[in-house]
mmCIF file of C-alpha atoms and ligand atoms in Angstrom:
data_model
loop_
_atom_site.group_PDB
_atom_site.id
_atom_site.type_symbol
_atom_site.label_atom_id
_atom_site.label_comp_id
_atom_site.label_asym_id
_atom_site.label_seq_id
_atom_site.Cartn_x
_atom_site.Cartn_y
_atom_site.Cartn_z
ATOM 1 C CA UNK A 663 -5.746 11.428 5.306
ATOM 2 C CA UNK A 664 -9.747 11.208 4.821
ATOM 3 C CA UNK A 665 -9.268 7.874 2.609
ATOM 4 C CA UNK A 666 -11.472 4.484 4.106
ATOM 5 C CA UNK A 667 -9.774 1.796 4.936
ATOM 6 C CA UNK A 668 -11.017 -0.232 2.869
ATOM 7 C CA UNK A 669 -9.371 1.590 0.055
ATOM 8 C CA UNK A 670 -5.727 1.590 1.357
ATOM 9 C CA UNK A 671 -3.926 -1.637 -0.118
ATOM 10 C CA UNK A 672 -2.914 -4.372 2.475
ATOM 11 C CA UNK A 673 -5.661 -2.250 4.643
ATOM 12 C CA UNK A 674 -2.964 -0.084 6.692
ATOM 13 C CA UNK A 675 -4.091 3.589 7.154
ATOM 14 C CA UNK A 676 -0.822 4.434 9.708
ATOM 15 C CA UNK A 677 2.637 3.075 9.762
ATOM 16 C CA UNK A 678 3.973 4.153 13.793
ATOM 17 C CA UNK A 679 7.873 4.858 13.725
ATOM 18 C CA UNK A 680 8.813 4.702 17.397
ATOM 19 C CA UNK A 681 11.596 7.724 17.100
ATOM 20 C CA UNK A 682 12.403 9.004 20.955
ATOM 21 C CA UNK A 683 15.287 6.818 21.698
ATOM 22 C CA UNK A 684 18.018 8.604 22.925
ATOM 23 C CA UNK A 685 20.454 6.889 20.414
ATOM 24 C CA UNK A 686 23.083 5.922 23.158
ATOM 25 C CA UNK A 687 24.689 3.599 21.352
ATOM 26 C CA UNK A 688 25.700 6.126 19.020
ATOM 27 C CA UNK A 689 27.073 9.040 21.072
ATOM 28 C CA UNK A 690 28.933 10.955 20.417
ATOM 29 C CA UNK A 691 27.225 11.451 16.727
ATOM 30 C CA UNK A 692 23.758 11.500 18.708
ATOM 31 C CA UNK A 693 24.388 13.863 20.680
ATOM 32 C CA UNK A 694 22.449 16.756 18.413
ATOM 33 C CA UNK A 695 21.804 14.711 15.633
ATOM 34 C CA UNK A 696 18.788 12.204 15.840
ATOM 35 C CA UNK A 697 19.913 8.868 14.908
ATOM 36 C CA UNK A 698 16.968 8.255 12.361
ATOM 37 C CA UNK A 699 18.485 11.278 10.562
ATOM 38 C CA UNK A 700 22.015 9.483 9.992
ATOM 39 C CA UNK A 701 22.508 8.844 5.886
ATOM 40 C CA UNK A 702 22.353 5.495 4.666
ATOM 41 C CA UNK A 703 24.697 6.694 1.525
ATOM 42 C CA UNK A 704 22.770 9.885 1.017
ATOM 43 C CA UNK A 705 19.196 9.338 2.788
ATOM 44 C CA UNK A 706 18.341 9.588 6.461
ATOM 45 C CA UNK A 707 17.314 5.652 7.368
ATOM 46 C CA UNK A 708 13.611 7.667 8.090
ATOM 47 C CA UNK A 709 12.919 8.014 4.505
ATOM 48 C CA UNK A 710 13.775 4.663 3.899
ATOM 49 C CA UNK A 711 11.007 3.852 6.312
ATOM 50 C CA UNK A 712 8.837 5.928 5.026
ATOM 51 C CA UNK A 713 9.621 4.848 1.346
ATOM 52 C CA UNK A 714 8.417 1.217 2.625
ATOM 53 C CA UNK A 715 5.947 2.800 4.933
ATOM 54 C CA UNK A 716 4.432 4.086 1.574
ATOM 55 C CA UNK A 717 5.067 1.445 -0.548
ATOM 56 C CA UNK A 718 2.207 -0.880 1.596
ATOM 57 C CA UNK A 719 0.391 1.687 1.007
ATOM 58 C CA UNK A 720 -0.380 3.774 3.992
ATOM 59 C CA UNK A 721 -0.768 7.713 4.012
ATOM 60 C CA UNK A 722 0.369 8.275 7.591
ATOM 61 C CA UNK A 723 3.323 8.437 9.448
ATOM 62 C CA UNK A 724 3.175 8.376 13.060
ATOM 63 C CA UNK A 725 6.342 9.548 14.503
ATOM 64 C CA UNK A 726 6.922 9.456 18.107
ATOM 65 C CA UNK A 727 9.701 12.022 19.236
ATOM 66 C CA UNK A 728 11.207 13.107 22.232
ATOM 67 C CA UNK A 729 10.993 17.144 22.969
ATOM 68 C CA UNK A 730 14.734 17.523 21.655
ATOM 69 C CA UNK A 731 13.942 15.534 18.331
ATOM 70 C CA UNK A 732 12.315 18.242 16.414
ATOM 71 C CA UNK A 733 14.948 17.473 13.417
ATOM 72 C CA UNK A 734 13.272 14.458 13.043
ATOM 73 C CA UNK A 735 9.737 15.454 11.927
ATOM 74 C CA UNK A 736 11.481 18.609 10.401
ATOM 75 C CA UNK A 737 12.938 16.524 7.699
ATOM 76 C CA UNK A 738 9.299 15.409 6.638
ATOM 77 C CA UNK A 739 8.188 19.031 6.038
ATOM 78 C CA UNK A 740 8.900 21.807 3.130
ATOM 79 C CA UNK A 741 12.248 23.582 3.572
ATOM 80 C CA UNK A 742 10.579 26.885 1.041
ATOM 81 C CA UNK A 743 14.091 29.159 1.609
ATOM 82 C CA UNK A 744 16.231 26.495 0.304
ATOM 83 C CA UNK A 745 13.785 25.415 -1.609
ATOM 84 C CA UNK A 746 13.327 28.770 -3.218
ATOM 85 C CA UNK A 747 17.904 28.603 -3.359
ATOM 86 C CA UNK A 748 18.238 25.538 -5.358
ATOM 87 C CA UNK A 749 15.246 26.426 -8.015
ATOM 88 C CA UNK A 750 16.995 29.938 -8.726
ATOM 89 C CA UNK A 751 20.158 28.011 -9.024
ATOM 90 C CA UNK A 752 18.308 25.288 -11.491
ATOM 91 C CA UNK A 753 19.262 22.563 -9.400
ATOM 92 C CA UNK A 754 16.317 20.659 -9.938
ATOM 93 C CA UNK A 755 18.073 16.915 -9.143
ATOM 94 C CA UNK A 756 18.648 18.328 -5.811
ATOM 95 C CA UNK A 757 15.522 19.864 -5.277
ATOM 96 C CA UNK A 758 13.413 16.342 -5.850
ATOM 97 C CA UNK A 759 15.621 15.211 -3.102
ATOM 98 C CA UNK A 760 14.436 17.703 -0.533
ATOM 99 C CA UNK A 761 11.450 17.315 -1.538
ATOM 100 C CA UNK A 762 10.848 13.973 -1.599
ATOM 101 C CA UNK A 763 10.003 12.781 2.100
ATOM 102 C CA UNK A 764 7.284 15.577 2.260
ATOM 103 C CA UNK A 765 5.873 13.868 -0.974
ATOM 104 C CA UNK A 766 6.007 10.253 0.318
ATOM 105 C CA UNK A 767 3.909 10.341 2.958
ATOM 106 C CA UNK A 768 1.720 12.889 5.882
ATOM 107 C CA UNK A 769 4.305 12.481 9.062
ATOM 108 C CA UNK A 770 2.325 13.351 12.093
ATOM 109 C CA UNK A 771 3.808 13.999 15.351
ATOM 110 C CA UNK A 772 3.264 12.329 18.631
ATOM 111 C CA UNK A 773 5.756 13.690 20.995
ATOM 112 C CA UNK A 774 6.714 10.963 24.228
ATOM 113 C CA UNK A 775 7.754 13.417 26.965
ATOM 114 C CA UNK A 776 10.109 10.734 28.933
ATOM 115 C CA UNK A 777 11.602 7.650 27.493
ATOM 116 C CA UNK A 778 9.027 5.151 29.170
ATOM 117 C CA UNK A 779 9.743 2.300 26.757
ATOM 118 C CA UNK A 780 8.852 0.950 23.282
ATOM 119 C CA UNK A 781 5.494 -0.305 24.426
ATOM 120 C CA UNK A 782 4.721 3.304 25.772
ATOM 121 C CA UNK A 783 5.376 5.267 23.012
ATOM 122 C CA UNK A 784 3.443 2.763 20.592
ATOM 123 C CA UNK A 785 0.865 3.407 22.932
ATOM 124 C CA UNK A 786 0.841 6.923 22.468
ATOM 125 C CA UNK A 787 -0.333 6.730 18.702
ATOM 126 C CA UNK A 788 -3.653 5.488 20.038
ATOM 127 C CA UNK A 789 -4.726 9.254 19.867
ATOM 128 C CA UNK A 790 -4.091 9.737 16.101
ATOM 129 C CA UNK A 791 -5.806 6.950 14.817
ATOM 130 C CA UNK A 792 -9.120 7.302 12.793
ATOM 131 C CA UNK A 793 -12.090 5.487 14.071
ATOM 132 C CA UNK A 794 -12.255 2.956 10.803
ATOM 133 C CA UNK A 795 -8.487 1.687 11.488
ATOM 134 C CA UNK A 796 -8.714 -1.976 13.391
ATOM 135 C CA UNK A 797 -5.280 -2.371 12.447
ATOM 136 C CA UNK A 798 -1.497 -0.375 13.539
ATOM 137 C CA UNK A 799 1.499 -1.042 11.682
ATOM 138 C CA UNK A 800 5.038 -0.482 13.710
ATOM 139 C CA UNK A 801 8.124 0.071 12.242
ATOM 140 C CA UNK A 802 10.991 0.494 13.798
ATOM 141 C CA UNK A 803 13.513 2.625 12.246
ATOM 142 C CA UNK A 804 16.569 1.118 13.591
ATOM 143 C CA UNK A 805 15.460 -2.140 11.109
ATOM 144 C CA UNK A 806 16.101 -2.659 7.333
ATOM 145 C CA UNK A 807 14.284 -5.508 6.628
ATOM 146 C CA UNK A 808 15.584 -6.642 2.864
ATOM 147 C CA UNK A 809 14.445 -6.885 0.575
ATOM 148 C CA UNK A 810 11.279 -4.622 1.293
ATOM 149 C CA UNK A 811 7.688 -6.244 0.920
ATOM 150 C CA UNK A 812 7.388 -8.230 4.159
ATOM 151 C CA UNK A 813 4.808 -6.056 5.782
ATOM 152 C CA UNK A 814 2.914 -7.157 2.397
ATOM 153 C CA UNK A 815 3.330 -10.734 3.601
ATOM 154 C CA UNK A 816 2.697 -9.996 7.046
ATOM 155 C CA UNK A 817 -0.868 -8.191 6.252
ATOM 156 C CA UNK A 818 -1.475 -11.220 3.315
ATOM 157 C CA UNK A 819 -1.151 -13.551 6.818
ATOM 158 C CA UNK A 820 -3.556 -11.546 8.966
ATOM 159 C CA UNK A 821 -6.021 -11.350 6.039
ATOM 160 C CA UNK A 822 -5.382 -15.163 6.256
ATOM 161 C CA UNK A 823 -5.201 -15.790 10.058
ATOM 162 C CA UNK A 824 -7.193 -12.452 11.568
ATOM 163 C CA UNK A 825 -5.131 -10.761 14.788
ATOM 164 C CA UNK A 826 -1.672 -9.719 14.628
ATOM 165 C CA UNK A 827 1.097 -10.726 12.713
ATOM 166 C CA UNK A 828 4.634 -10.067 13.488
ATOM 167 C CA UNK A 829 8.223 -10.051 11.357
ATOM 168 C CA UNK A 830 10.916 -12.509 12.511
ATOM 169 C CA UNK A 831 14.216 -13.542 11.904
ATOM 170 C CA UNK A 832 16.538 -16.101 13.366
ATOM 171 C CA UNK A 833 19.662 -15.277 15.280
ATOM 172 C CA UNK A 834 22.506 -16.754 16.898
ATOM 173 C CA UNK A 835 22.286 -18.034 20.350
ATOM 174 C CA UNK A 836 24.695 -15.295 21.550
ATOM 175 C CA UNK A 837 22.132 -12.896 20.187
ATOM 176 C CA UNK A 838 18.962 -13.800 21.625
ATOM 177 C CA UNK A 839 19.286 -11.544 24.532
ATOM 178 C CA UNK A 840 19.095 -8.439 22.603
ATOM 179 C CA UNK A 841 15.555 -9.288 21.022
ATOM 180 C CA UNK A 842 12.026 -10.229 21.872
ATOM 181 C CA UNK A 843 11.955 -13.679 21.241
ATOM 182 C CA UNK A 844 8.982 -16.144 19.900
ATOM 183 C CA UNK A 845 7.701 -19.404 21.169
ATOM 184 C CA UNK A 846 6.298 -20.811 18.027
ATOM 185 C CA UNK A 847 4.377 -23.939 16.910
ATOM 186 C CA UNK A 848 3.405 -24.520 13.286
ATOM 187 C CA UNK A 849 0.224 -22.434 12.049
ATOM 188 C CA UNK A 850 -2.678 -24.587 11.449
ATOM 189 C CA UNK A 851 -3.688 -23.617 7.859
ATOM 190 C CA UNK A 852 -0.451 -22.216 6.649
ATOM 191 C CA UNK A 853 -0.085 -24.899 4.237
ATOM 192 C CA UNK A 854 3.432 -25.572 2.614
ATOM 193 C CA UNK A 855 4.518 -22.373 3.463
ATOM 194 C CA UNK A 856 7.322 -23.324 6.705
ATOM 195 C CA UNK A 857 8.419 -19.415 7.154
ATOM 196 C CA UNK A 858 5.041 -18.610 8.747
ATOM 197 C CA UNK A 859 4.413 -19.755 12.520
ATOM 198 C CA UNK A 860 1.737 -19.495 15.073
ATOM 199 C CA UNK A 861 3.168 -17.850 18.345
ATOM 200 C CA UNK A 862 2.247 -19.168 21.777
ATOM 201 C CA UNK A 863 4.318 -16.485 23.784
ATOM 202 C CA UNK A 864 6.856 -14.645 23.769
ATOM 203 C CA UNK A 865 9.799 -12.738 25.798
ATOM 204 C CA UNK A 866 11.683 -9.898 26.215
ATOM 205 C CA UNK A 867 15.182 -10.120 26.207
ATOM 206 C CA UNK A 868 15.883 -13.814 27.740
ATOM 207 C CA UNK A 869 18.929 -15.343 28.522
ATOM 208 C CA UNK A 870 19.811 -17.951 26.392
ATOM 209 C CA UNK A 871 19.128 -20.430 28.658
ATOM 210 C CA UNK A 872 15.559 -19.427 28.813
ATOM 211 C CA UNK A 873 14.993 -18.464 25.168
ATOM 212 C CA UNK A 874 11.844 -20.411 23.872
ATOM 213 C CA UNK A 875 14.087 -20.754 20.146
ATOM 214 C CA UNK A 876 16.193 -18.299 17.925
ATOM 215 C CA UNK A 877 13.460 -16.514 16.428
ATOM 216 C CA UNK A 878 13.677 -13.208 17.483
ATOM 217 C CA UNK A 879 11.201 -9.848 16.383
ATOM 218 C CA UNK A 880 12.738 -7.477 14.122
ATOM 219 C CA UNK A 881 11.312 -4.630 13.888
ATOM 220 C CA UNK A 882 7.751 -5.037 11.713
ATOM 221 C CA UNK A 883 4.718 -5.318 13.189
ATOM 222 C CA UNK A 884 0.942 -5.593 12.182
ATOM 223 C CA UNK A 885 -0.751 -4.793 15.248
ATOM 224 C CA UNK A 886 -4.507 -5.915 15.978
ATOM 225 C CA UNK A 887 -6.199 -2.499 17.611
ATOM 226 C CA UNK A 888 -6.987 -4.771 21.049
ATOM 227 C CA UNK A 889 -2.740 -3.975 21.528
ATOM 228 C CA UNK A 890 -3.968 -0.166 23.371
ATOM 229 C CA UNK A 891 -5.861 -2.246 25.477
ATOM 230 C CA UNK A 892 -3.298 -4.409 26.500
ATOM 231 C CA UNK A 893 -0.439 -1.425 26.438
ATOM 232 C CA UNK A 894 -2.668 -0.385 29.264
ATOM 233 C CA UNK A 895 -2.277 -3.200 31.248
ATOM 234 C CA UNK A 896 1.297 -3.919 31.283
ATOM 235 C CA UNK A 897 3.454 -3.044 34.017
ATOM 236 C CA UNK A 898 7.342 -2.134 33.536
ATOM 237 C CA UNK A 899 9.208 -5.082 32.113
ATOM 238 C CA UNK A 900 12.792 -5.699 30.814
ATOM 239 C CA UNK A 901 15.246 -3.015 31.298
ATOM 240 C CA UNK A 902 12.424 -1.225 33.577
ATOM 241 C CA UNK A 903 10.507 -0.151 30.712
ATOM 242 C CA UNK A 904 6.982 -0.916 29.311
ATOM 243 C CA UNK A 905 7.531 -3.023 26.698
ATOM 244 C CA UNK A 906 5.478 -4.127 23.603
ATOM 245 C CA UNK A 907 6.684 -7.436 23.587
ATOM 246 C CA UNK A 908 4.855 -7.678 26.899
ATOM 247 C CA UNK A 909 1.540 -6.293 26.140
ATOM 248 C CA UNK A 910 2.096 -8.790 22.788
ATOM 249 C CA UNK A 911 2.576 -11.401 25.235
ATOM 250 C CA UNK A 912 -0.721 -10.442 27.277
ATOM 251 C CA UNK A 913 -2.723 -10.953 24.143
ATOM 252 C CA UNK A 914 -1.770 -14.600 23.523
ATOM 253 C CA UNK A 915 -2.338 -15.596 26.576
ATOM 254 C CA UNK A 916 -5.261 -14.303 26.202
ATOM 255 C CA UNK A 917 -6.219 -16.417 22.703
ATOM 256 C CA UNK A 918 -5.789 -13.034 20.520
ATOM 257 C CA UNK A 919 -4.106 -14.919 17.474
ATOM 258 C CA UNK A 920 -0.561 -14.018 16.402
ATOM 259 C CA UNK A 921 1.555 -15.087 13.724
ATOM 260 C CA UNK A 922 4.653 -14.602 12.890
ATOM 261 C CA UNK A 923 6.339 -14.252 8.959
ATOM 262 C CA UNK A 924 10.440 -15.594 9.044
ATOM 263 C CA UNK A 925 11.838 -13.279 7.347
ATOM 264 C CA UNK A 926 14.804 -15.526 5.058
ATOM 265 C CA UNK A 927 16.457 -12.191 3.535
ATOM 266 C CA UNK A 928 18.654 -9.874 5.003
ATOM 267 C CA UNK A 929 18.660 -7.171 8.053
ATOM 268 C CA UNK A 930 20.670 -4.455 9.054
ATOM 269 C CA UNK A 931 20.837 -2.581 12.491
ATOM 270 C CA UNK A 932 20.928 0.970 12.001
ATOM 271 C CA UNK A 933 20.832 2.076 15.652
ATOM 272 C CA UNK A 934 24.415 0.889 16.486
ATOM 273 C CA UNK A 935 28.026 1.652 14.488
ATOM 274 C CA UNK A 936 28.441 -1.924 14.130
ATOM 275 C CA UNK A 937 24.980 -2.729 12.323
ATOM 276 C CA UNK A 938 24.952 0.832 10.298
ATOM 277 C CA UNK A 939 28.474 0.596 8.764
ATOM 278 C CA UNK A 940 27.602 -2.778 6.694
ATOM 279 C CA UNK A 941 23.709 -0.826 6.205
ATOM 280 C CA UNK A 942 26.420 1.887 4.508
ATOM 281 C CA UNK A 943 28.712 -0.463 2.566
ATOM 282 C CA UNK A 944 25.810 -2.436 0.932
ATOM 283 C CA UNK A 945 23.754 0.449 0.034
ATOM 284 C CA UNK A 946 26.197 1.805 -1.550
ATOM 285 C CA UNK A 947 27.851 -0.853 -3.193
ATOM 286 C CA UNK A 948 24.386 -0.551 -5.321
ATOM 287 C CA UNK A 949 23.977 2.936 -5.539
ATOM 288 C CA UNK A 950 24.679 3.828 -9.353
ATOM 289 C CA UNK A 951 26.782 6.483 -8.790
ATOM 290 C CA UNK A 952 28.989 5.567 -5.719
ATOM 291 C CA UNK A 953 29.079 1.755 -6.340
ATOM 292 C CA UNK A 954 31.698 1.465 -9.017
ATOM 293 C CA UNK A 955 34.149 3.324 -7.057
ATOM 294 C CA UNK A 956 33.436 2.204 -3.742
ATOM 295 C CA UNK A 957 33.946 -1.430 -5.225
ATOM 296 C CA UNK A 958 37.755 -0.407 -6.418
ATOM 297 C CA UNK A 959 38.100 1.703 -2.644
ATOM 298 C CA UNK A 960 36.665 -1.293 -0.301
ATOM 299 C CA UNK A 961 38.656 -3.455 -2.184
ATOM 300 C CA UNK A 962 42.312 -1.334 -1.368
ATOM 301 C CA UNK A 963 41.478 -1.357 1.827
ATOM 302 C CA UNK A 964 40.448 -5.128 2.126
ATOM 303 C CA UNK A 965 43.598 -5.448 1.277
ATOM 304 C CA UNK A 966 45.375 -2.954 3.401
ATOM 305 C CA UNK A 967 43.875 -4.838 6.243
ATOM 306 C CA UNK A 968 44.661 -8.011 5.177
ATOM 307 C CA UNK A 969 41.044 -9.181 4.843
ATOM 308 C CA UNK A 970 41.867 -10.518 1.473
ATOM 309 C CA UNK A 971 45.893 -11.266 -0.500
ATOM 310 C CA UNK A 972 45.933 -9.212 -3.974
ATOM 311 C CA UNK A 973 45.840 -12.125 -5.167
ATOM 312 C CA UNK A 974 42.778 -13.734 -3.894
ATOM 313 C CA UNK A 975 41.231 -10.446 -5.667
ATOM 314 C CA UNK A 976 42.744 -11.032 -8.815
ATOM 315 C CA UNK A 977 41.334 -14.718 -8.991
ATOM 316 C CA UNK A 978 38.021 -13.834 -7.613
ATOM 317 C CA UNK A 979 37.934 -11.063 -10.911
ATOM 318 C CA UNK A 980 39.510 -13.540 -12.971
ATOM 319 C CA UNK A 981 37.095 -16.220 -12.330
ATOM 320 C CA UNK A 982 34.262 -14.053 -12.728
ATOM 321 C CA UNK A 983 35.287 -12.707 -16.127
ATOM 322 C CA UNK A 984 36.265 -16.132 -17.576
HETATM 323 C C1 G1P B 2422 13.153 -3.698 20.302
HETATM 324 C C2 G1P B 2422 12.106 -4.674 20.829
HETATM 325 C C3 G1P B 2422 12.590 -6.106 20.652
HETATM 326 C C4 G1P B 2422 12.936 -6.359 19.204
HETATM 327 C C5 G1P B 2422 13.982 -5.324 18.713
HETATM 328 C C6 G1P B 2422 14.196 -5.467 17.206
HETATM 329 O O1 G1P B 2422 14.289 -3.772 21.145
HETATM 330 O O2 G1P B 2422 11.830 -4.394 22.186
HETATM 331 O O3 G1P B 2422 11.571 -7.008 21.053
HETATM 332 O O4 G1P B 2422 13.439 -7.676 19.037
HETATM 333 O O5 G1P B 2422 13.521 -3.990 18.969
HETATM 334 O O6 G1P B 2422 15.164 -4.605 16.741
HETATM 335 P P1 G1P B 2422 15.423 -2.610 21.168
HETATM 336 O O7 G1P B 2422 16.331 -2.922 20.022
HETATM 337 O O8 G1P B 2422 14.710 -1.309 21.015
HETATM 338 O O9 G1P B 2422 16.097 -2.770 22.484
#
C-alpha cells in the first residue's frame, strides 16, 4: 500500500510470514494441506497472524511459499463463486468469514523455490519492500504469542533503543535445543522494566551444555533493514540451512543494537500435534459458541482418562460456586 511510513502506527509497513516449510512434523495431514491453513477452532492459524499482523498496524503481508503452497496465499484472496453461493443463500454470518482475511490485510507473495532455511526466505522479502521502510517485521506462523500486543512492545523498545528488537520467552533446559537462544545482559536505559534485555549474541540450536541461558526466540521479530545485508553474508548454519539467527548474530558482533522483550504470557506451537492440540483446546475453551460444551466434553474425558476422579471435579465446581 502507497501509505508513508511515518503514518503506519508502531512504524511497520510489512509483517513477513515465513510459510514454505514443508510441515514434516505434521504428515500425514501436511501432505496437501499447508500447515498454516490447519483451524485453530474454526480459523486457519494464518489469519490469526494476520489479525495481529494488522492489529500493529501494517498493510502488508509478505508470505513466503513454496511452489506447492498456492492454498496458502489463496485463502487471502476473494473466493466470488462461493461468494456469489452463500449471498443467494442469505448466509451473510458465513460470508464475513470468507471474507474476512482478504479484508484484514494486502498478502503478497514471495515464492522460495527450495527450502534453503528461515534466514533465506526472510531474505527473499527484500524485493517487496518500499524504499521508505528501515524496518521488517517477521512472524512466524507456527507462534501464538498470548496475549497479542508484543510486537507493540517490541517496536515501543526500538523507538527506545534504535536497531532490532526481538520476542523471547524462557524454556526448560530440555528445550533449549529446539530454539535460537539469547546471550543477554541488562539494557542500559531500560529502567525498572526487568523483561527487556540487551543481547550480546546469540545461537542456533545449542546443546544445553552450551546454551548462553533459557531465553530462547519465539517467533516475533522487529528487524533493522541492515538484516539483507547480513542475510547475504551468512553461510549455511544449523541443520545445513541459512539461518536468521545467524545473520542476527553477525549484526551484534558487529555493534548493530538488539534487544530483546520476555515475553511473561503464554505460547503455543502450532507447527507440531503436540503444541497445536492445547492451541485447539484453549481457543476453544473461549470461543462463545463451542466453549460451554467443550468444557462439559473435556471434562468426560479427563475423566475417562483418569486425569482427574469425578470427584476432584465436583469439588473444583463446588468450590468455585460457593
Ligand atoms: C525457528 C528459529 C528459531 C526460533 C524458533 C521459534 O526455528 O530458527 O531460532 O527459536 O523458530 O519458534 P524452527 O522452529 O523453524 O526450527
Amino acid at each position: 500500500m502507497s501509505l508513508p511510513i511515518d503514518e503506519h502506527v508502531n512504524a511497520v509497513k510489512t509483517v513477513v510470514v515465513p510459510a514454505a516449510g514443508m510441515g514434516t512434523r505434521f504428515l500425514p495431514a501436511t501432505k496437501t494441506v499447508p500447515k498454516e491453513l490447519l483451524p485453530v477452532v474454526d480459523t486457519p492459524g494464518i489469519e490469526l497472524i494476520a489479525e495481529e499482523a494488522a492489529e500493529l498496524g501494517a498493510t502488508r503481508l509478505a508470505i513466503i511459499t513454496a511452489p506447492n503452497k498456492a492454498g496458502v496465499l489463496a485463502h487471502f484472496e476473494r473466493f466470488t463463486e462461493l461468494e456469489n453461493t452463500l449471498e443467494e443463500r442469505g448466509k451473510t454470518e458465513q460470508l464475513g468469514k470468507i471474507r474476512r482475511a482478504a479484508g484484514l490485510i494486502e498478502a503478497v507473495p514471495v515464492t522460495q523455490e527450495r527450502p534453503l532455511g528461515l534466514g533465506h526466505a526472510v531474505g527473499l522479502a527484500e524485493s517487496i519492500l518500499d524504499d521508505d521502510e528501515d524496518v521488517v517485521a517477521v512472524m512466524l506462523p507456527d507462534d501464538l504469542v498470548l496475549p497479542t500486543g508484543v510486537m507493540e512492545r517490541m517496536a515501543q523498545v526500538r523507538a527506545n533503543f534504535g536497531g532490532s528488537v526481538l520476542c523471547a520467552v524462557e524454556v526448560a533446559d530440555e528445550d533449549v535445543s529446539n530454539y535460537g537462544i539469547f546471550k543477554v545482559e541488562d539494557a542500559e536505559g531500560a529502567g525498572e522494566d526487568p523483561d527487556i534485555k540487551r543481547i550480546t549474541g546469540m545461537v542456533e540450536k545449542p546443546a544445553f551444555e552450551d546454551a548462553p541461558s533459557n531465553l530462547a526466540a519465539t517467533g516475533r521479530y522487529l528487524l533493522d533493514r541492515d538484516i539483507f545485508d547480513a542475510l547475504r553474508r551468512i553461510t549455511p548454519g544449523s541443520g545445513g540451512e541459512l539461518q536468521l539467527t545467524d545473520a542476527i548474530a553477525l549484526l551484534i558482533d558487529e555493534g548493530h543494537p538488539v534487544h530483546i522483550v520476555v515475553h511473561r504470557g503464554k505460547r503455543h506451537d502450532l507447527g507440531n500435534p503436540g503444541g497445536y492440540i492445547p492451541a485447539c483446546v484453549d481457543f476453544g475453551l473461549s470461543h462463545p459458541k463451542y466453549g460451554p460444551q467443550l468444557k462439559r466434553a473435556l471434562t468426560q474425558i479427563m475423566i475417562e482418562h483418569g486425569v482427574f476422579a469425578e470427584q476432584d471435579i465436583t469439588d473444583v465446581a463446588q468450590g468455585a460456586s460457593g
